Amino acid sequence: MVQVTPASFEILTPIAGDTVLKHIERCGRTCYQSFDKMGEATHTRFAAHIVERHHESVLEHFSISVKFIIDRAIANELTRHRMASFSQESTRYCCYSKDKFKGEITVIRPIEMHPQSKAYQYWFDCMLEIEKTYLKLIELGEKAETARAVLPCCLKTEIVATANLREWRHIFKMRCSDAAHPDIRYIMRQLRDEMKRQIPIVFDDLEDKA
Ligand SMILES: Cc1cc2nc3c(=O)[nH]c(=O)nc-3n(C[C@H](O)[C@H](O)[C@H](O)COP(=O)(O)OP(=O)(O)OC[C@H]3O[C@@H](n4cnc5c(N)ncnc54)[C@H](O)[C@@H]3O)c2cc1C
């Protein structure tokens, strides 16, 4: 029977915040030939200087991979970011009637739909119908790549996104704003705050904005 799972993320790249900043400093000081100024604690000030001056190309020297569990509509929004690389679960090659998927589809509840609401019950009933139709099409001999025509926008997908620090900053500016779709805003605000926790300076100026 249809599974409902929450959206989530996992940062795949091992991050040691100070090491990231030291790497950024080592790359960026090439511009000024100021290696003589490097010390034990200079990386923090150097990174702050880079962000304040919008000298953001220096932030392109470190990339982070993140695995998301989100719905397909939100994954579609994510993949519009051209400066990132993606690997995504395929509805052509993954056949959800197979045992490894327990013969069921998995969906993500739209974050603004309350699980105790009447709307939620209608939505869930619709997911059951979709699953039934998908499984019937497979039983009738259609391939997954054809049966997928009935799958919903809220189908769960796993997608790995790799982007450099500059591009993550850009993604957060666009996708954490009040204008962004609630489902992408929900996951991106959490990811931004986690990156802030793990890497000093680089994301500190990014706040929730309309
Ligand atoms: C609130 C919101 C609503 C949206 N609504 C729609 C919609 O209705 N329909 C729709 O189709 N899309 C929509 N989008 C998607 C949006 O238009 C962008 O495609 C998406 O946000 C990726 O942003 P980007 O192009 O800035 O970033 P990226 O592709 O991540 O690129 C990063 C930056 O690189 C530069 N860049 C990249 N490629 C080029 C290029 N070819 N030429 C010049 N500079 C480049 C730009 O400075 C760009 O900002 C929406 C996005 C948001 C946040």
PDB file of C-alpha atoms and ligand atoms in Angstrom:
ATOM      1  CA  MET A   1       0.000   0.000   0.000  1.00  0.00           C
ATOM      2  CA  VAL A   2       1.142   3.586  -0.762  1.00  0.00           C
ATOM      3  CA  GLN A   3       3.862   4.828   1.616  1.00  0.00           C
ATOM      4  CA  VAL A   4       3.995   8.468   2.664  1.00  0.00           C
ATOM      5  CA  THR A   5       7.479   9.623   3.597  1.00  0.00           C
ATOM      6  CA  PRO A   6       8.784  13.024   4.747  1.00  0.00           C
ATOM      7  CA  ALA A   7      11.168  15.090   2.614  1.00  0.00           C
ATOM      8  CA  SER A   8      14.739  14.926   3.899  1.00  0.00           C
ATOM      9  CA  PHE A   9      18.383  15.441   2.944  1.00  0.00           C
ATOM     10  CA  GLU A  10      21.804  14.020   3.743  1.00  0.00           C
ATOM     11  CA  ILE A  11      25.065  15.869   3.132  1.00  0.00           C
ATOM     12  CA  LEU A  12      27.287  13.273   1.447  1.00  0.00           C
ATOM     13  CA  THR A  13      30.525  15.272   1.312  1.00  0.00           C
ATOM     14  CA  PRO A  14      32.558  15.047   4.525  1.00  0.00           C
ATOM     15  CA  ILE A  15      32.844  18.637   5.747  1.00  0.00           C
ATOM     16  CA  ALA A  16      35.235  20.056   8.318  1.00  0.00           C
ATOM     17  CA  GLY A  17      34.318  23.756   8.266  1.00  0.00           C
ATOM     18  CA  ASP A  18      37.784  25.163   9.012  1.00  0.00           C
ATOM     19  CA  THR A  19      39.371  22.916   6.399  1.00  0.00           C
ATOM     20  CA  VAL A  20      36.927  24.250   3.801  1.00  0.00           C
ATOM     21  CA  LEU A  21      37.811  27.847   4.668  1.00  0.00           C
ATOM     22  CA  LYS A  22      41.554  27.072   4.614  1.00  0.00           C
ATOM     23  CA  HIS A  23      41.134  25.593   1.146  1.00  0.00           C
ATOM     24  CA  ILE A  24      39.230  28.708   0.011  1.00  0.00           C
ATOM     25  CA  GLU A  25      41.971  30.907   1.471  1.00  0.00           C
ATOM     26  CA  ARG A  26      44.744  28.944  -0.237  1.00  0.00           C
ATOM     27  CA  CYS A  27      42.974  29.295  -3.604  1.00  0.00           C
ATOM     28  CA  GLY A  28      41.918  32.925  -3.162  1.00  0.00           C
ATOM     29  CA  ARG A  29      45.249  34.298  -1.988  1.00  0.00           C
ATOM     30  CA  THR A  30      46.597  33.480  -5.447  1.00  0.00           C
ATOM     31  CA  CYS A  31      44.781  36.610  -6.646  1.00  0.00           C
ATOM     32  CA  TYR A  32      46.666  38.873  -4.259  1.00  0.00           C
ATOM     33  CA  GLN A  33      49.900  36.814  -3.986  1.00  0.00           C
ATOM     34  CA  SER A  34      49.468  37.303  -0.246  1.00  0.00           C
ATOM     35  CA  PHE A  35      50.516  33.860   0.997  1.00  0.00           C
ATOM     36  CA  ASP A  36      52.886  35.586   3.432  1.00  0.00           C
ATOM     37  CA  LYS A  37      49.807  36.785   5.350  1.00  0.00           C
ATOM     38  CA  MET A  38      48.493  33.253   5.970  1.00  0.00           C
ATOM     39  CA  GLY A  39      48.427  32.202   9.622  1.00  0.00           C
ATOM     40  CA  GLU A  40      46.669  29.781  11.944  1.00  0.00           C
ATOM     41  CA  ALA A  41      43.433  31.813  12.062  1.00  0.00           C
ATOM     42  CA  THR A  42      43.498  33.983   8.925  1.00  0.00           C
ATOM     43  CA  HIS A  43      41.132  31.741   6.932  1.00  0.00           C
ATOM     44  CA  THR A  44      38.026  33.056   8.736  1.00  0.00           C
ATOM     45  CA  ARG A  45      38.771  36.715   8.002  1.00  0.00           C
ATOM     46  CA  PHE A  46      39.800  35.912   4.469  1.00  0.00           C
ATOM     47  CA  ALA A  47      36.518  34.078   3.774  1.00  0.00           C
ATOM     48  CA  ALA A  48      34.510  36.931   5.318  1.00  0.00           C
ATOM     49  CA  HIS A  49      36.373  39.393   3.073  1.00  0.00           C
ATOM     50  CA  ILE A  50      35.568  37.301  -0.019  1.00  0.00           C
ATOM     51  CA  VAL A  51      31.835  37.185   0.825  1.00  0.00           C
ATOM     52  CA  GLU A  52      31.625  40.920   1.730  1.00  0.00           C
ATOM     53  CA  ARG A  53      33.368  41.969  -1.509  1.00  0.00           C
ATOM     54  CA  HIS A  54      31.196  39.598  -3.631  1.00  0.00           C
ATOM     55  CA  HIS A  55      34.422  38.057  -4.907  1.00  0.00           C
ATOM     56  CA  GLU A  56      32.363  34.878  -5.195  1.00  0.00           C
ATOM     57  CA  SER A  57      34.300  33.042  -7.882  1.00  0.00           C
ATOM     58  CA  VAL A  58      36.711  32.040  -5.107  1.00  0.00           C
ATOM     59  CA  LEU A  59      33.847  30.109  -3.496  1.00  0.00           C
ATOM     60  CA  GLU A  60      33.692  27.879  -6.559  1.00  0.00           C
ATOM     61  CA  HIS A  61      36.769  25.951  -5.402  1.00  0.00           C
ATOM     62  CA  PHE A  62      34.841  23.711  -2.990  1.00  0.00           C
ATOM     63  CA  SER A  63      31.853  21.528  -3.883  1.00  0.00           C
ATOM     64  CA  ILE A  64      29.333  19.701  -1.718  1.00  0.00           C
ATOM     65  CA  SER A  65      27.113  16.752  -2.675  1.00  0.00           C
ATOM     66  CA  VAL A  66      23.694  16.451  -1.038  1.00  0.00           C
ATOM     67  CA  LYS A  67      21.260  13.557  -1.374  1.00  0.00           C
ATOM     68  CA  PHE A  68      17.639  14.692  -1.237  1.00  0.00           C
ATOM     69  CA  ILE A  69      14.466  12.705  -0.749  1.00  0.00           C
ATOM     70  CA  ILE A  70      11.859  15.034  -2.247  1.00  0.00           C
ATOM     71  CA  ASP A  71       8.951  14.857  -4.648  1.00  0.00           C
ATOM     72  CA  ARG A  72       9.398  14.931  -8.397  1.00  0.00           C
ATOM     73  CA  ALA A  73       7.946  18.409  -8.841  1.00  0.00           C
ATOM     74  CA  ILE A  74      10.475  19.820  -6.381  1.00  0.00           C
ATOM     75  CA  ALA A  75      13.280  17.811  -8.005  1.00  0.00           C
ATOM     76  CA  ASN A  76      12.254  19.428 -11.285  1.00  0.00           C
ATOM     77  CA  GLU A  77      12.734  22.862  -9.683  1.00  0.00           C
ATOM     78  CA  LEU A  78      16.103  21.822  -8.250  1.00  0.00           C
ATOM     79  CA  THR A  79      17.412  20.622 -11.604  1.00  0.00           C
ATOM     80  CA  ARG A  80      16.754  24.056 -13.145  1.00  0.00           C
ATOM     81  CA  HIS A  81      19.978  25.126 -11.419  1.00  0.00           C
ATOM     82  CA  ARG A  82      22.418  24.717 -14.273  1.00  0.00           C
ATOM     83  CA  MET A  83      25.604  25.186 -12.291  1.00  0.00           C
ATOM     84  CA  ALA A  84      24.983  21.936 -10.384  1.00  0.00           C
ATOM     85  CA  SER A  85      25.321  18.227 -11.287  1.00  0.00           C
ATOM     86  CA  PHE A  86      22.577  15.674 -10.646  1.00  0.00           C
ATOM     87  CA  SER A  87      21.936  11.925 -10.398  1.00  0.00           C
ATOM     88  CA  GLN A  88      18.278  11.020  -9.951  1.00  0.00           C
ATOM     89  CA  GLU A  89      16.182   7.901  -9.353  1.00  0.00           C
ATOM     90  CA  SER A  90      14.752   6.883 -12.715  1.00  0.00           C
ATOM     91  CA  THR A  91      11.083   6.060 -13.259  1.00  0.00           C
ATOM     92  CA  ARG A  92      12.192   4.324 -16.468  1.00  0.00           C
ATOM     93  CA  TYR A  93      14.452   1.827 -14.728  1.00  0.00           C
ATOM     94  CA  CYS A  94      12.826   1.579 -11.278  1.00  0.00           C
ATOM     95  CA  CYS A  95       9.716  -0.599 -11.487  1.00  0.00           C
ATOM     96  CA  TYR A  96       7.738  -0.138  -8.286  1.00  0.00           C
ATOM     97  CA  SER A  97       5.926  -3.454  -8.642  1.00  0.00           C
ATOM     98  CA  LYS A  98       9.228  -5.241  -7.867  1.00  0.00           C
ATOM     99  CA  ASP A  99       9.977  -6.757  -4.460  1.00  0.00           C
ATOM    100  CA  LYS A 100      12.744  -4.279  -3.699  1.00  0.00           C
ATOM    101  CA  PHE A 101      10.094  -1.535  -3.787  1.00  0.00           C
ATOM    102  CA  LYS A 102       7.664  -3.825  -1.904  1.00  0.00           C
ATOM    103  CA  GLY A 103       5.249  -3.531  -4.837  1.00  0.00           C
ATOM    104  CA  GLU A 104       4.153  -0.060  -3.802  1.00  0.00           C
ATOM    105  CA  ILE A 105       4.738   3.593  -4.600  1.00  0.00           C
ATOM    106  CA  THR A 106       6.107   6.137  -2.128  1.00  0.00           C
ATOM    107  CA  VAL A 107       4.884   9.715  -2.081  1.00  0.00           C
ATOM    108  CA  ILE A 108       5.654  12.932  -0.208  1.00  0.00           C
ATOM    109  CA  ARG A 109       2.837  14.781   1.546  1.00  0.00           C
ATOM    110  CA  PRO A 110       2.620  18.420   0.370  1.00  0.00           C
ATOM    111  CA  ILE A 111       3.974  20.244   3.412  1.00  0.00           C
ATOM    112  CA  GLU A 112       1.029  22.641   3.649  1.00  0.00           C
ATOM    113  CA  MET A 113      -1.608  19.892   3.602  1.00  0.00           C
ATOM    114  CA  HIS A 114      -2.474  18.958   7.181  1.00  0.00           C
ATOM    115  CA  PRO A 115      -2.413  15.157   7.744  1.00  0.00           C
ATOM    116  CA  GLN A 116      -5.656  15.329   9.715  1.00  0.00           C
ATOM    117  CA  SER A 117      -7.523  17.364   7.086  1.00  0.00           C
ATOM    118  CA  LYS A 118     -10.296  16.234   4.735  1.00  0.00           C
ATOM    119  CA  ALA A 119      -8.098  17.342   1.812  1.00  0.00           C
ATOM    120  CA  TYR A 120      -5.388  14.930   2.962  1.00  0.00           C
ATOM    121  CA  GLN A 121      -7.822  12.018   2.934  1.00  0.00           C
ATOM    122  CA  TYR A 122      -8.923  12.887  -0.646  1.00  0.00           C
ATOM    123  CA  TRP A 123      -5.279  13.164  -1.683  1.00  0.00           C
ATOM    124  CA  PHE A 124      -4.364   9.841  -0.088  1.00  0.00           C
ATOM    125  CA  ASP A 125      -7.338   8.067  -1.698  1.00  0.00           C
ATOM    126  CA  CYS A 126      -6.167   9.431  -5.059  1.00  0.00           C
ATOM    127  CA  MET A 127      -2.654   8.025  -4.396  1.00  0.00           C
ATOM    128  CA  LEU A 128      -4.199   4.593  -3.748  1.00  0.00           C
ATOM    129  CA  GLU A 129      -6.019   4.761  -7.087  1.00  0.00           C
ATOM    130  CA  ILE A 130      -2.827   5.822  -8.860  1.00  0.00           C
ATOM    131  CA  GLU A 131      -0.880   2.949  -7.323  1.00  0.00           C
ATOM    132  CA  LYS A 132      -3.610   0.490  -8.312  1.00  0.00           C
ATOM    133  CA  THR A 133      -3.570   1.742 -11.919  1.00  0.00           C
ATOM    134  CA  TYR A 134       0.240   1.723 -12.143  1.00  0.00           C
ATOM    135  CA  LEU A 135       0.432  -1.859 -10.860  1.00  0.00           C
ATOM    136  CA  LYS A 136      -2.358  -2.934 -13.226  1.00  0.00           C
ATOM    137  CA  LEU A 137      -0.514  -1.447 -16.227  1.00  0.00           C
ATOM    138  CA  ILE A 138       2.617  -3.412 -15.248  1.00  0.00           C
ATOM    139  CA  GLU A 139       0.512  -6.577 -14.809  1.00  0.00           C
ATOM    140  CA  LEU A 140      -0.889  -5.993 -18.324  1.00  0.00           C
ATOM    141  CA  GLY A 141       2.663  -6.080 -19.665  1.00  0.00           C
ATOM    142  CA  GLU A 142       3.564  -2.402 -19.894  1.00  0.00           C
ATOM    143  CA  LYS A 143       7.120  -1.411 -19.013  1.00  0.00           C
ATOM    144  CA  ALA A 144       7.817   0.887 -16.060  1.00  0.00           C
ATOM    145  CA  GLU A 145       8.772   3.635 -18.521  1.00  0.00           C
ATOM    146  CA  THR A 146       5.228   3.502 -19.922  1.00  0.00           C
ATOM    147  CA  ALA A 147       3.298   2.852 -16.723  1.00  0.00           C
ATOM    148  CA  ARG A 148       4.986   5.892 -15.155  1.00  0.00           C
ATOM    149  CA  ALA A 149       2.591   8.075 -17.180  1.00  0.00           C
ATOM    150  CA  VAL A 150       0.093   7.808 -14.313  1.00  0.00           C
ATOM    151  CA  LEU A 151       2.539   8.593 -11.474  1.00  0.00           C
ATOM    152  CA  PRO A 152       1.933  11.820  -9.525  1.00  0.00           C
ATOM    153  CA  CYS A 153       4.077  14.969  -9.094  1.00  0.00           C
ATOM    154  CA  CYS A 154       4.372  14.080  -5.406  1.00  0.00           C
ATOM    155  CA  LEU A 155       6.064  10.727  -6.141  1.00  0.00           C
ATOM    156  CA  LYS A 156       9.127  10.340  -3.920  1.00  0.00           C
ATOM    157  CA  THR A 157      12.428  10.670  -5.750  1.00  0.00           C
ATOM    158  CA  GLU A 158      16.020  10.420  -4.579  1.00  0.00           C
ATOM    159  CA  ILE A 159      18.391  12.879  -6.171  1.00  0.00           C
ATOM    160  CA  VAL A 160      22.015  13.773  -5.502  1.00  0.00           C
ATOM    161  CA  ALA A 161      22.974  17.370  -6.258  1.00  0.00           C
ATOM    162  CA  THR A 162      26.595  18.482  -6.354  1.00  0.00           C
ATOM    163  CA  ALA A 163      27.340  22.190  -6.445  1.00  0.00           C
ATOM    164  CA  ASN A 164      30.101  24.518  -5.373  1.00  0.00           C
ATOM    165  CA  LEU A 165      29.685  26.910  -2.450  1.00  0.00           C
ATOM    166  CA  ARG A 166      28.830  29.825  -4.722  1.00  0.00           C
ATOM    167  CA  GLU A 167      26.026  27.904  -6.387  1.00  0.00           C
ATOM    168  CA  TRP A 168      24.659  26.638  -3.046  1.00  0.00           C
ATOM    169  CA  ARG A 169      24.527  30.282  -1.927  1.00  0.00           C
ATOM    170  CA  HIS A 170      22.598  31.118  -5.084  1.00  0.00           C
ATOM    171  CA  ILE A 171      20.222  28.163  -4.639  1.00  0.00           C
ATOM    172  CA  PHE A 172      19.536  29.182  -1.026  1.00  0.00           C
ATOM    173  CA  LYS A 173      18.861  32.807  -2.032  1.00  0.00           C
ATOM    174  CA  MET A 174      16.280  31.663  -4.578  1.00  0.00           C
ATOM    175  CA  ARG A 175      14.742  28.673  -2.829  1.00  0.00           C
ATOM    176  CA  CYS A 176      14.612  29.888   0.797  1.00  0.00           C
ATOM    177  CA  SER A 177      12.718  33.048  -0.076  1.00  0.00           C
ATOM    178  CA  ASP A 178       9.027  33.450   0.703  1.00  0.00           C
ATOM    179  CA  ALA A 179       8.390  33.494  -3.078  1.00  0.00           C
ATOM    180  CA  ALA A 180       9.691  29.920  -3.444  1.00  0.00           C
ATOM    181  CA  HIS A 181       7.353  26.917  -3.417  1.00  0.00           C
ATOM    182  CA  PRO A 182       6.637  25.857   0.208  1.00  0.00           C
ATOM    183  CA  ASP A 183       7.990  22.322  -0.327  1.00  0.00           C
ATOM    184  CA  ILE A 184      11.381  23.418  -1.692  1.00  0.00           C
ATOM    185  CA  ARG A 185      11.578  26.249   0.864  1.00  0.00           C
ATOM    186  CA  TYR A 186      10.947  23.728   3.674  1.00  0.00           C
ATOM    187  CA  ILE A 187      13.882  21.510   2.705  1.00  0.00           C
ATOM    188  CA  MET A 188      16.263  24.276   1.560  1.00  0.00           C
ATOM    189  CA  ARG A 189      15.937  26.303   4.745  1.00  0.00           C
ATOM    190  CA  GLN A 190      16.892  23.224   6.758  1.00  0.00           C
ATOM    191  CA  LEU A 191      19.842  22.482   4.458  1.00  0.00           C
ATOM    192  CA  ARG A 192      21.033  26.101   4.541  1.00  0.00           C
ATOM    193  CA  ASP A 193      20.932  26.103   8.343  1.00  0.00           C
ATOM    194  CA  GLU A 194      22.829  22.804   8.473  1.00  0.00           C
ATOM    195  CA  MET A 195      25.510  24.131   6.117  1.00  0.00           C
ATOM    196  CA  LYS A 196      25.736  27.267   8.284  1.00  0.00           C
ATOM    197  CA  ARG A 197      26.322  25.012  11.289  1.00  0.00           C
ATOM    198  CA  GLN A 198      29.021  23.019   9.547  1.00  0.00           C
ATOM    199  CA  ILE A 199      30.865  25.760   7.629  1.00  0.00           C
ATOM    200  CA  PRO A 200      31.603  29.102   9.312  1.00  0.00           C
ATOM    201  CA  ILE A 201      31.180  32.458   7.479  1.00  0.00           C
ATOM    202  CA  VAL A 202      30.192  31.319   3.969  1.00  0.00           C
ATOM    203  CA  PHE A 203      26.410  31.184   4.536  1.00  0.00           C
ATOM    204  CA  ASP A 204      26.149  33.536   7.522  1.00  0.00           C
ATOM    205  CA  ASP A 205      24.698  36.460   5.556  1.00  0.00           C
ATOM    206  CA  LEU A 206      21.802  34.370   4.191  1.00  0.00           C
ATOM    207  CA  GLU A 207      18.580  34.824   6.139  1.00  0.00           C
ATOM    208  CA  ASP A 208      14.909  34.162   5.403  1.00  0.00           C
ATOM    209  CA  LYS A 209      13.796  36.871   2.992  1.00  0.00           C
ATOM    210  CA  ALA A 210      10.630  37.594   1.048  1.00  0.00           C
TER     211      ALA A 210
HETATM  212  C1  LIG B   1      10.004  31.769  -7.125  1.00  0.00           C
HETATM  213  C2  LIG B   1      10.410  31.147  -8.421  1.00  0.00           C
HETATM  214  C3  LIG B   1       9.495  30.994  -9.426  1.00  0.00           C
HETATM  215  C4  LIG B   1       9.853  30.430 -10.660  1.00  0.00           C
HETATM  216  N1  LIG B   1       8.917  30.272 -11.632  1.00  0.00           N
HETATM  217  C5  LIG B   1       9.261  29.720 -12.809  1.00  0.00           C
HETATM  218  C6  LIG B   1       8.300  29.527 -13.857  1.00  0.00           C
HETATM  219  O1  LIG B   1       7.133  29.856 -13.701  1.00  0.00           O
HETATM  220  N2  LIG B   1       8.697  28.963 -15.016  1.00  0.00           N
HETATM  221  C7  LIG B   1      10.008  28.610 -15.251  1.00  0.00           C
HETATM  222  O2  LIG B   1      10.343  28.130 -16.352  1.00  0.00           O
HETATM  223  N3  LIG B   1      10.944  28.756 -14.268  1.00  0.00           N
HETATM  224  C8  LIG B   1      10.607  29.294 -13.075  1.00  0.00           C
HETATM  225  N4  LIG B   1      11.560  29.431 -12.098  1.00  0.00           N
HETATM  226  C9  LIG B   1      12.922  28.950 -12.355  1.00  0.00           C
HETATM  227  C10 LIG B   1      13.886  30.120 -12.638  1.00  0.00           C
HETATM  228  O3  LIG B   1      13.504  30.862 -13.772  1.00  0.00           O
HETATM  229  C11 LIG B   1      15.306  29.589 -12.840  1.00  0.00           C
HETATM  230  O4  LIG B   1      15.345  28.743 -13.979  1.00  0.00           O
HETATM  231  C12 LIG B   1      15.811  28.782 -11.679  1.00  0.00           C
HETATM  232  O5  LIG B   1      15.502  29.411 -10.464  1.00  0.00           O
HETATM  233  C13 LIG B   1      17.336  28.628 -11.783  1.00  0.00           C
HETATM  234  O6  LIG B   1      17.900  29.876 -11.449  1.00  0.00           O
HETATM  235  P1  LIG B   1      19.101  30.544 -12.215  1.00  0.00           P
HETATM  236  O7  LIG B   1      18.892  30.475 -13.667  1.00  0.00           O
HETATM  237  O8  LIG B   1      19.342  31.895 -11.597  1.00  0.00           O
HETATM  238  O9  LIG B   1      20.265  29.668 -11.643  1.00  0.00           O
HETATM  239  P2  LIG B   1      21.360  28.667 -12.189  1.00  0.00           P
HETATM  240  O10 LIG B   1      20.944  27.921 -13.379  1.00  0.00           O
HETATM  241  O11 LIG B   1      21.658  27.930 -10.939  1.00  0.00           O
HETATM  242  O12 LIG B   1      22.548  29.601 -12.584  1.00  0.00           O
HETATM  243  C14 LIG B   1      23.259  30.367 -11.620  1.00  0.00           C
HETATM  244  C15 LIG B   1      23.558  31.716 -12.221  1.00  0.00           C
HETATM  245  O13 LIG B   1      24.468  31.518 -13.328  1.00  0.00           O
HETATM  246  C16 LIG B   1      24.167  32.480 -14.325  1.00  0.00           C
HETATM  247  N5  LIG B   1      23.749  31.778 -15.545  1.00  0.00           N
HETATM  248  C17 LIG B   1      23.470  30.458 -15.674  1.00  0.00           C
HETATM  249  N6  LIG B   1      23.166  30.164 -16.941  1.00  0.00           N
HETATM  250  C18 LIG B   1      23.219  31.326 -17.633  1.00  0.00           C
HETATM  251  C19 LIG B   1      22.995  31.693 -18.988  1.00  0.00           C
HETATM  252  N7  LIG B   1      22.617  30.792 -19.914  1.00  0.00           N
HETATM  253  N8  LIG B   1      23.165  32.969 -19.335  1.00  0.00           N
HETATM  254  C20 LIG B   1      23.531  33.911 -18.447  1.00  0.00           C
HETATM  255  N9  LIG B   1      23.747  33.647 -17.129  1.00  0.00           N
HETATM  256  C21 LIG B   1      23.616  32.369 -16.739  1.00  0.00           C
HETATM  257  C22 LIG B   1      23.044  33.379 -13.794  1.00  0.00           C
HETATM  258  O14 LIG B   1      23.621  34.484 -13.147  1.00  0.00           O
HETATM  259  C23 LIG B   1      22.374  32.482 -12.793  1.00  0.00           C
HETATM  260  O15 LIG B   1      21.656  33.189 -11.800  1.00  0.00           O
HETATM  261  C24 LIG B   1      11.211  29.999 -10.869  1.00  0.00           C
HETATM  262  C25 LIG B   1      12.141  30.149  -9.828  1.00  0.00           C
HETATM  263  C26 LIG B   1      11.762  30.701  -8.627  1.00  0.00           C
HETATM  264  C27 LIG B   1      12.799  30.824  -7.520  1.00  0.00           C
END
